[in-house]
mmCIF file of C-alpha atoms in Angstrom:
data_model
loop_
_atom_site.group_PDB
_atom_site.id
_atom_site.type_symbol
_atom_site.label_atom_id
_atom_site.label_comp_id
_atom_site.label_asym_id
_atom_site.label_seq_id
_atom_site.Cartn_x
_atom_site.Cartn_y
_atom_site.Cartn_z
ATOM 1 C CA MET G 267 49.447 39.983 -11.710
ATOM 2 C CA ASP G 268 45.829 41.186 -11.441
ATOM 3 C CA LYS G 269 45.144 44.878 -10.521
ATOM 4 C CA TYR G 270 42.845 45.896 -7.864
ATOM 5 C CA TYR G 271 40.889 49.225 -7.435
ATOM 6 C CA LYS G 272 39.684 50.984 -4.526
ATOM 7 C CA TYR G 273 37.570 54.384 -4.861
ATOM 8 C CA GLY G 274 37.375 57.138 -2.041
ATOM 9 C CA SER G 275 36.930 60.140 -0.964
ATOM 10 C CA ILE G 276 38.968 63.210 0.926
ATOM 11 C CA ASP G 277 36.282 64.682 2.387
ATOM 12 C CA ARG G 278 36.003 65.478 6.248
ATOM 13 C CA GLY G 279 33.727 62.385 6.645
ATOM 14 C CA HIS G 280 36.457 60.171 4.843
ATOM 15 C CA ILE G 281 39.898 61.969 5.415
ATOM 16 C CA THR G 282 41.001 59.660 8.622
ATOM 17 C CA ARG G 283 40.533 56.493 6.819
ATOM 18 C CA THR G 284 41.990 57.900 3.626
ATOM 19 C CA ARG G 285 44.981 59.399 5.645
ATOM 20 C CA MET G 286 45.621 55.840 7.396
ATOM 21 C CA ILE G 287 45.891 53.847 3.911
ATOM 22 C CA PHE G 288 48.263 56.453 2.278
ATOM 23 C CA LYS G 289 50.291 56.853 5.745
ATOM 24 C CA ASP G 290 49.820 53.842 7.560
ATOM 25 C CA SER G 291 49.152 51.351 5.189
ATOM 26 C CA ARG G 292 46.123 50.248 6.838
ATOM 27 C CA ILE G 293 42.741 49.300 5.337
ATOM 28 C CA TYR G 294 39.051 48.894 6.894
ATOM 29 C CA PHE G 295 37.109 45.629 6.585
ATOM 30 C CA CYS G 296 33.371 46.278 6.977
ATOM 31 C CA HIS G 297 30.792 44.089 7.576
ATOM 32 C CA ARG G 298 28.068 43.808 5.751
ATOM 33 C CA ALA G 299 25.513 45.846 7.566
ATOM 34 C CA GLN G 300 27.279 48.892 6.305
ATOM 35 C CA PHE G 301 26.884 47.716 2.859
ATOM 36 C CA ASN G 302 25.281 50.898 1.254
ATOM 37 C CA ASP G 303 23.195 47.923 -0.836
ATOM 38 C CA PRO G 304 20.289 46.467 1.550
ATOM 39 C CA PHE G 305 20.141 43.417 -0.492
ATOM 40 C CA ASP G 306 23.748 42.703 -0.684
ATOM 41 C CA CYS G 307 24.294 39.365 1.306
ATOM 42 C CA HIS G 308 20.484 38.446 1.212
ATOM 43 C CA TYR G 309 19.595 34.629 0.657
ATOM 44 C CA ARG G 310 16.656 32.420 0.767
ATOM 45 C CA CYS G 311 17.203 29.448 3.124
ATOM 46 C CA ILE G 312 15.922 25.731 2.748
ATOM 47 C CA PHE G 313 16.243 22.828 4.822
ATOM 48 C CA LYS G 314 15.844 19.660 2.282
ATOM 49 C CA GLY G 315 17.841 16.572 2.583
ATOM 50 C CA THR G 316 17.782 13.018 3.273
ATOM 51 C CA ALA G 317 17.971 11.901 6.911
ATOM 52 C CA GLU G 318 21.272 11.385 6.923
ATOM 53 C CA GLU G 319 22.328 14.435 5.343
ATOM 54 C CA LYS G 320 20.440 16.269 7.949
ATOM 55 C CA LYS G 321 22.216 14.353 10.645
ATOM 56 C CA ARG G 322 25.684 15.340 9.160
ATOM 57 C CA PHE G 323 24.681 18.809 9.134
ATOM 58 C CA LEU G 324 23.610 19.212 12.823
ATOM 59 C CA ILE G 325 26.689 17.229 13.727
ATOM 60 C CA ASN G 326 28.915 19.682 12.279
ATOM 61 C CA LEU G 327 26.980 22.600 13.187
ATOM 62 C CA TYR G 328 27.100 21.355 16.960
ATOM 63 C CA ASN G 329 31.170 20.876 16.054
ATOM 64 C CA LYS G 330 31.377 24.527 15.298
ATOM 65 C CA MET G 331 29.239 26.004 18.340
ATOM 66 C CA HIS G 332 30.688 23.537 21.083
ATOM 67 C CA PRO G 333 34.375 22.705 19.322
ATOM 68 C CA ILE G 334 35.654 21.056 22.886
ATOM 69 C CA SER G 335 32.698 18.806 23.955
ATOM 70 C CA HIS G 336 31.914 15.337 24.910
ATOM 71 C CA ARG G 337 30.491 13.197 22.106
ATOM 72 C CA ASN G 338 27.689 12.006 23.837
ATOM 73 C CA ASP G 339 26.587 15.258 24.631
ATOM 74 C CA ARG G 340 26.553 15.569 20.738
ATOM 75 C CA ARG G 341 24.775 12.746 20.116
ATOM 76 C CA LEU G 342 21.985 13.912 22.764
ATOM 77 C CA TRP G 343 22.143 17.188 21.010
ATOM 78 C CA VAL G 344 21.628 15.810 17.337
ATOM 79 C CA THR G 345 19.194 13.095 18.425
ATOM 80 C CA GLU G 346 16.770 16.190 20.171
ATOM 81 C CA ASN G 347 17.101 18.648 17.031
ATOM 82 C CA ILE G 348 16.614 15.891 14.469
ATOM 83 C CA LYS G 349 13.325 15.493 15.780
ATOM 84 C CA LYS G 350 12.627 19.128 15.615
ATOM 85 C CA PHE G 351 14.317 19.961 11.974
ATOM 86 C CA ASN G 352 10.935 20.887 10.509
ATOM 87 C CA ASP G 353 10.042 23.090 13.536
ATOM 88 C CA LYS G 354 9.837 26.593 12.076
ATOM 89 C CA LYS G 355 10.949 28.150 15.355
ATOM 90 C CA ASN G 356 13.956 25.872 15.832
ATOM 91 C CA MET G 357 15.131 26.309 12.119
ATOM 92 C CA GLN G 358 15.052 30.019 12.581
ATOM 93 C CA SER G 359 17.215 29.580 15.373
ATOM 94 C CA ILE G 360 19.762 27.784 13.089
ATOM 95 C CA ILE G 361 19.772 30.321 10.566
ATOM 96 C CA ASP G 362 20.150 33.007 13.514
ATOM 97 C CA LYS G 363 23.300 31.191 14.490
ATOM 98 C CA VAL G 364 24.578 31.333 10.576
ATOM 99 C CA ASP G 365 23.425 34.956 10.225
ATOM 100 C CA ASP G 366 25.542 35.780 13.154
ATOM 101 C CA THR G 367 28.679 34.142 11.716
ATOM 102 C CA ILE G 368 28.045 35.907 8.750
ATOM 103 C CA SER G 369 27.999 39.375 10.400
ATOM 104 C CA LYS G 370 31.453 38.946 11.764
ATOM 105 C CA ILE G 371 33.252 38.717 8.520
ATOM 106 C CA GLY G 372 35.212 41.293 7.279
ATOM 107 C CA ILE G 373 35.143 42.349 3.731
ATOM 108 C CA TYR G 374 37.036 44.998 1.696
ATOM 109 C CA CYS G 375 35.167 45.759 -1.658
ATOM 110 C CA LEU G 376 37.656 46.233 -4.568
ATOM 111 C CA THR G 377 36.970 46.316 -8.146
ATOM 112 C CA TYR G 378 38.748 45.648 -11.544
ATOM 113 C CA ASP G 379 37.627 48.554 -13.478
ATOM 114 C CA ASN G 380 39.332 52.145 -12.508
ATOM 115 C CA LYS G 381 37.199 53.961 -15.226
ATOM 116 C CA ASN G 382 33.832 53.306 -14.532
ATOM 117 C CA ILE G 383 32.192 56.847 -14.402
ATOM 118 C CA LEU G 384 29.399 55.872 -11.972
ATOM 119 C CA MET G 385 32.027 54.666 -9.384
ATOM 120 C CA TRP G 386 33.855 57.563 -9.529
ATOM 121 C CA SER G 387 30.501 59.212 -8.949
ATOM 122 C CA HIS G 388 29.116 57.135 -6.406
ATOM 123 C CA TYR G 389 32.258 56.257 -4.313
ATOM 124 C CA ALA G 390 34.752 59.145 -5.183
ATOM 125 C CA ASN G 391 32.115 61.722 -4.325
ATOM 126 C CA ASN G 392 31.604 62.784 -7.606
ATOM 127 C CA HIS G 393 34.868 62.761 -9.078
ATOM 128 C CA THR G 394 36.578 64.518 -6.497
ATOM 129 C CA GLY G 395 37.942 61.838 -4.720
ATOM 130 C CA TYR G 396 40.580 59.294 -5.880
ATOM 131 C CA CYS G 397 40.833 55.804 -6.922
ATOM 132 C CA ILE G 398 44.002 53.860 -5.589
ATOM 133 C CA GLU G 399 45.883 50.274 -7.371
ATOM 134 C CA PHE G 400 46.823 47.597 -5.422
ATOM 135 C CA SER G 401 48.766 44.938 -7.325
ATOM 136 C CA ASP G 402 50.707 42.075 -5.435
ATOM 137 C CA ASP G 403 54.580 41.255 -5.500
ATOM 138 C CA TYR G 404 55.239 37.629 -6.159
ATOM 139 C CA ASP G 405 56.729 37.335 -2.617
ATOM 140 C CA ASP G 406 53.355 39.026 -1.213
ATOM 141 C CA MET G 407 50.376 37.976 -2.320
ATOM 142 C CA TYR G 408 48.039 39.738 -0.266
ATOM 143 C CA PHE G 409 45.273 40.702 -2.557
ATOM 144 C CA SER G 410 45.395 37.964 -5.115
ATOM 145 C CA ASP G 411 43.249 35.931 -2.742
ATOM 146 C CA ALA G 412 40.439 38.018 -3.180
ATOM 147 C CA PHE G 413 36.832 36.499 -4.821
ATOM 148 C CA ASP G 414 34.518 37.617 -7.403
ATOM 149 C CA VAL G 415 31.552 38.749 -6.732
ATOM 150 C CA GLU G 416 28.442 36.723 -8.767
ATOM 151 C CA TYR G 417 25.715 38.509 -9.969
ATOM 152 C CA SER G 418 22.113 37.249 -10.122
ATOM 153 C CA GLU G 419 18.729 38.000 -10.890
ATOM 154 C CA GLU G 420 17.627 36.313 -7.834
ATOM 155 C CA TYR G 421 18.153 35.666 -4.159
ATOM 156 C CA PRO G 422 20.621 32.433 -3.777
ATOM 157 C CA VAL G 423 19.098 29.937 -2.436
ATOM 158 C CA LEU G 424 20.726 28.092 0.866
ATOM 159 C CA ASN G 425 20.347 24.629 1.446
ATOM 160 C CA PHE G 426 21.827 24.284 4.924
ATOM 161 C CA THR G 427 21.636 20.379 4.908
ATOM 162 C CA LYS G 428 23.737 19.911 1.797
ATOM 163 C CA ASP G 429 25.585 23.343 1.216
ATOM 164 C CA SER G 430 29.339 22.864 1.621
ATOM 165 C CA ASP G 431 30.906 25.627 3.661
ATOM 166 C CA GLU G 432 32.493 27.161 0.704
ATOM 167 C CA GLU G 433 29.059 26.974 -1.162
ATOM 168 C CA ARG G 434 27.345 28.630 1.920
ATOM 169 C CA PHE G 435 30.307 31.507 1.860
ATOM 170 C CA LYS G 436 29.799 32.123 -1.684
ATOM 171 C CA LYS G 437 26.130 32.294 -1.646
ATOM 172 C CA THR G 438 26.226 34.320 1.314
ATOM 173 C CA ILE G 439 28.942 36.792 0.584
ATOM 174 C CA LEU G 440 30.122 37.099 -2.866
ATOM 175 C CA THR G 441 26.563 37.106 -4.446
ATOM 176 C CA LYS G 442 24.758 40.188 -5.339
ATOM 177 C CA SER G 443 21.801 41.764 -7.449
ATOM 178 C CA ILE G 444 22.540 41.894 -11.148
ATOM 179 C CA HIS G 445 21.779 45.690 -11.115
ATOM 180 C CA TRP G 446 25.566 45.905 -9.692
ATOM 181 C CA ASP G 447 27.014 43.777 -12.395
ATOM 182 C CA TYR G 448 28.829 46.948 -13.964
ATOM 183 C CA GLU G 449 31.104 47.269 -10.684
ATOM 184 C CA LYS G 450 33.081 44.239 -11.593
ATOM 185 C CA GLU G 451 33.644 43.736 -7.951
ATOM 186 C CA CYS G 452 35.536 41.371 -5.879
ATOM 187 C CA ARG G 453 36.053 40.890 -2.341
ATOM 188 C CA LYS G 454 39.418 40.626 0.041
ATOM 189 C CA ILE G 455 37.733 38.557 3.593
ATOM 190 C CA ARG G 456 38.655 38.450 6.453
ATOM 191 C CA ARG G 457 36.455 35.306 7.932
ATOM 192 C CA HIS G 458 37.137 36.843 11.733
ATOM 193 C CA GLY G 459 37.128 40.128 12.015
ATOM 194 C CA CYS G 460 35.922 43.728 10.670
ATOM 195 C CA GLY G 461 38.289 46.644 11.532
ATOM 196 C CA VAL G 462 41.352 48.185 10.301
ATOM 197 C CA PHE G 463 44.261 45.618 9.367
ATOM 198 C CA GLU G 464 47.733 46.597 7.645
ATOM 199 C CA TYR G 465 47.994 45.450 3.871
ATOM 200 C CA PRO G 466 51.868 45.033 2.567
ATOM 201 C CA GLU G 467 53.117 48.657 2.092
ATOM 202 C CA SER G 468 54.588 47.697 -1.546
ATOM 203 C CA ALA G 469 51.118 46.729 -2.472
ATOM 204 C CA LEU G 470 49.838 49.917 -3.332
ATOM 205 C CA LYS G 471 51.211 50.791 -6.875
ATOM 206 C CA GLY G 472 49.138 54.057 -7.935
ATOM 207 C CA VAL G 473 46.870 56.507 -7.060
ATOM 208 C CA ILE G 474 44.358 58.139 -9.832
ATOM 209 C CA PHE G 475 43.100 61.615 -9.011
ATOM 210 C CA GLY G 476 39.687 62.369 -9.790
ATOM 211 C CA CYS G 477 38.836 64.622 -12.508
ATOM 212 C CA LYS G 478 37.546 67.240 -10.430
ATOM 213 C CA MET G 479 39.575 66.626 -7.418
ATOM 214 C CA SER G 480 40.985 69.867 -5.884
ATOM 215 C CA ASP G 481 44.928 70.950 -6.373
ATOM 216 C CA CYS G 482 44.662 70.883 -2.022
ATOM 217 C CA ASP G 483 44.021 67.428 -1.819
ATOM 218 C CA LYS G 484 46.298 65.916 -4.682
ATOM 219 C CA GLU G 485 49.104 67.836 -2.304
ATOM 220 C CA LYS G 486 47.732 66.236 0.614
ATOM 221 C CA ILE G 487 47.886 62.600 -0.742
ATOM 222 C CA ILE G 488 51.170 63.547 -2.265
ATOM 223 C CA LYS G 489 52.363 65.040 1.373
ATOM 224 C CA TRP G 490 50.934 61.149 2.744
ATOM 225 C CA CYS G 491 52.925 59.064 0.474
ATOM 226 C CA LYS G 492 56.357 60.820 0.263
ATOM 227 C CA LYS G 493 57.025 58.824 3.528
ATOM 228 C CA ARG G 494 56.408 55.433 2.237
ATOM 229 C CA LYS G 495 59.290 53.277 1.079
ATOM 230 C CA ASN G 496 58.366 53.031 -2.315
ATOM 231 C CA SER G 497 56.114 55.956 -3.478
ATOM 232 C CA PRO G 498 53.082 55.122 -5.891
ATOM 233 C CA ILE G 499 52.781 56.496 -9.287
ATOM 234 C CA PHE G 500 50.699 59.295 -9.477
ATOM 235 C CA TYR G 501 47.747 59.471 -12.629
ATOM 236 C CA GLN G 502 45.021 62.049 -13.536
ATOM 237 C CA ALA G 503 41.938 61.364 -14.322
ATOM 238 C CA ARG G 504 40.244 63.918 -16.970
ATOM 239 C CA MET G 505 36.854 64.098 -19.138
ATOM 240 C CA SER G 506 37.215 62.655 -22.752
ATOM 241 C CA ASP G 507 37.006 64.978 -25.266
ATOM 242 C CA ARG G 508 34.991 62.141 -27.672
ATOM 243 C CA ASN G 509 32.790 60.199 -25.674
ATOM 244 C CA TYR G 510 31.223 59.783 -22.003
ATOM 245 C CA SER G 511 34.479 57.840 -20.569
ATOM 246 C CA LEU G 512 37.629 59.173 -18.584
ATOM 247 C CA ASP G 513 41.301 59.337 -20.184
ATOM 248 C CA ILE G 514 43.904 58.753 -17.425
ATOM 249 C CA ASP G 515 47.273 60.193 -17.733
ATOM 250 C CA ILE G 516 50.519 60.194 -15.399
ATOM 251 C CA PHE G 517 50.561 63.074 -13.158
ATOM 252 C CA ASN G 518 53.961 64.669 -11.946
ATOM 253 C CA PRO G 519 53.826 66.367 -8.766
#
């Protein structure tokens, strides 16, 4: 089974969500506007294709906007919009509709790397926070459907008339600048909702305490975890004696 990690902080601004993770088995799915990288989920749009591909795209778009509608209404709408297909204003309205759909997708960012000193600095409050280890059981595959993020030097090009729904999803939600490839990120997705949602209690396998985490904050997390059916394993990160890296050892409360 893969292991998935989530860095976090226990300072005043984050303590409510941190307590929720450990006490209530609940995590927060954000929307793309909340990312610290303004380039994240950014893409370029083109509308290139044959007349038949453009027509098929408009039919699919209309069906999504109006799942319950009369066939004649759809035919009239498609015929009208085919004529205006290359009109910038009309195309922008289509882009806006797609953007609105993307903005409603809930995203929970994870990583495969629990020793990255940059992420400990950025996401765990300068190593005073923690890193959670999630792993699925065979009878409850909650995190295993997380999608790997791809990294690129250029914005992905989204061709509305040719790309499938999955290709659009990959280009709009799962592509980031190559500058971030050190994060080894993957994303758990809720296609119809941001907000707080419950995860299987058994998925929380471990908690790594940052090398600068206070004893008081460690005690808080240990106390919250005591009420769980199965307490996670606790670990302590420490600075290596030899190089710019972290060592992680079992922590015995």
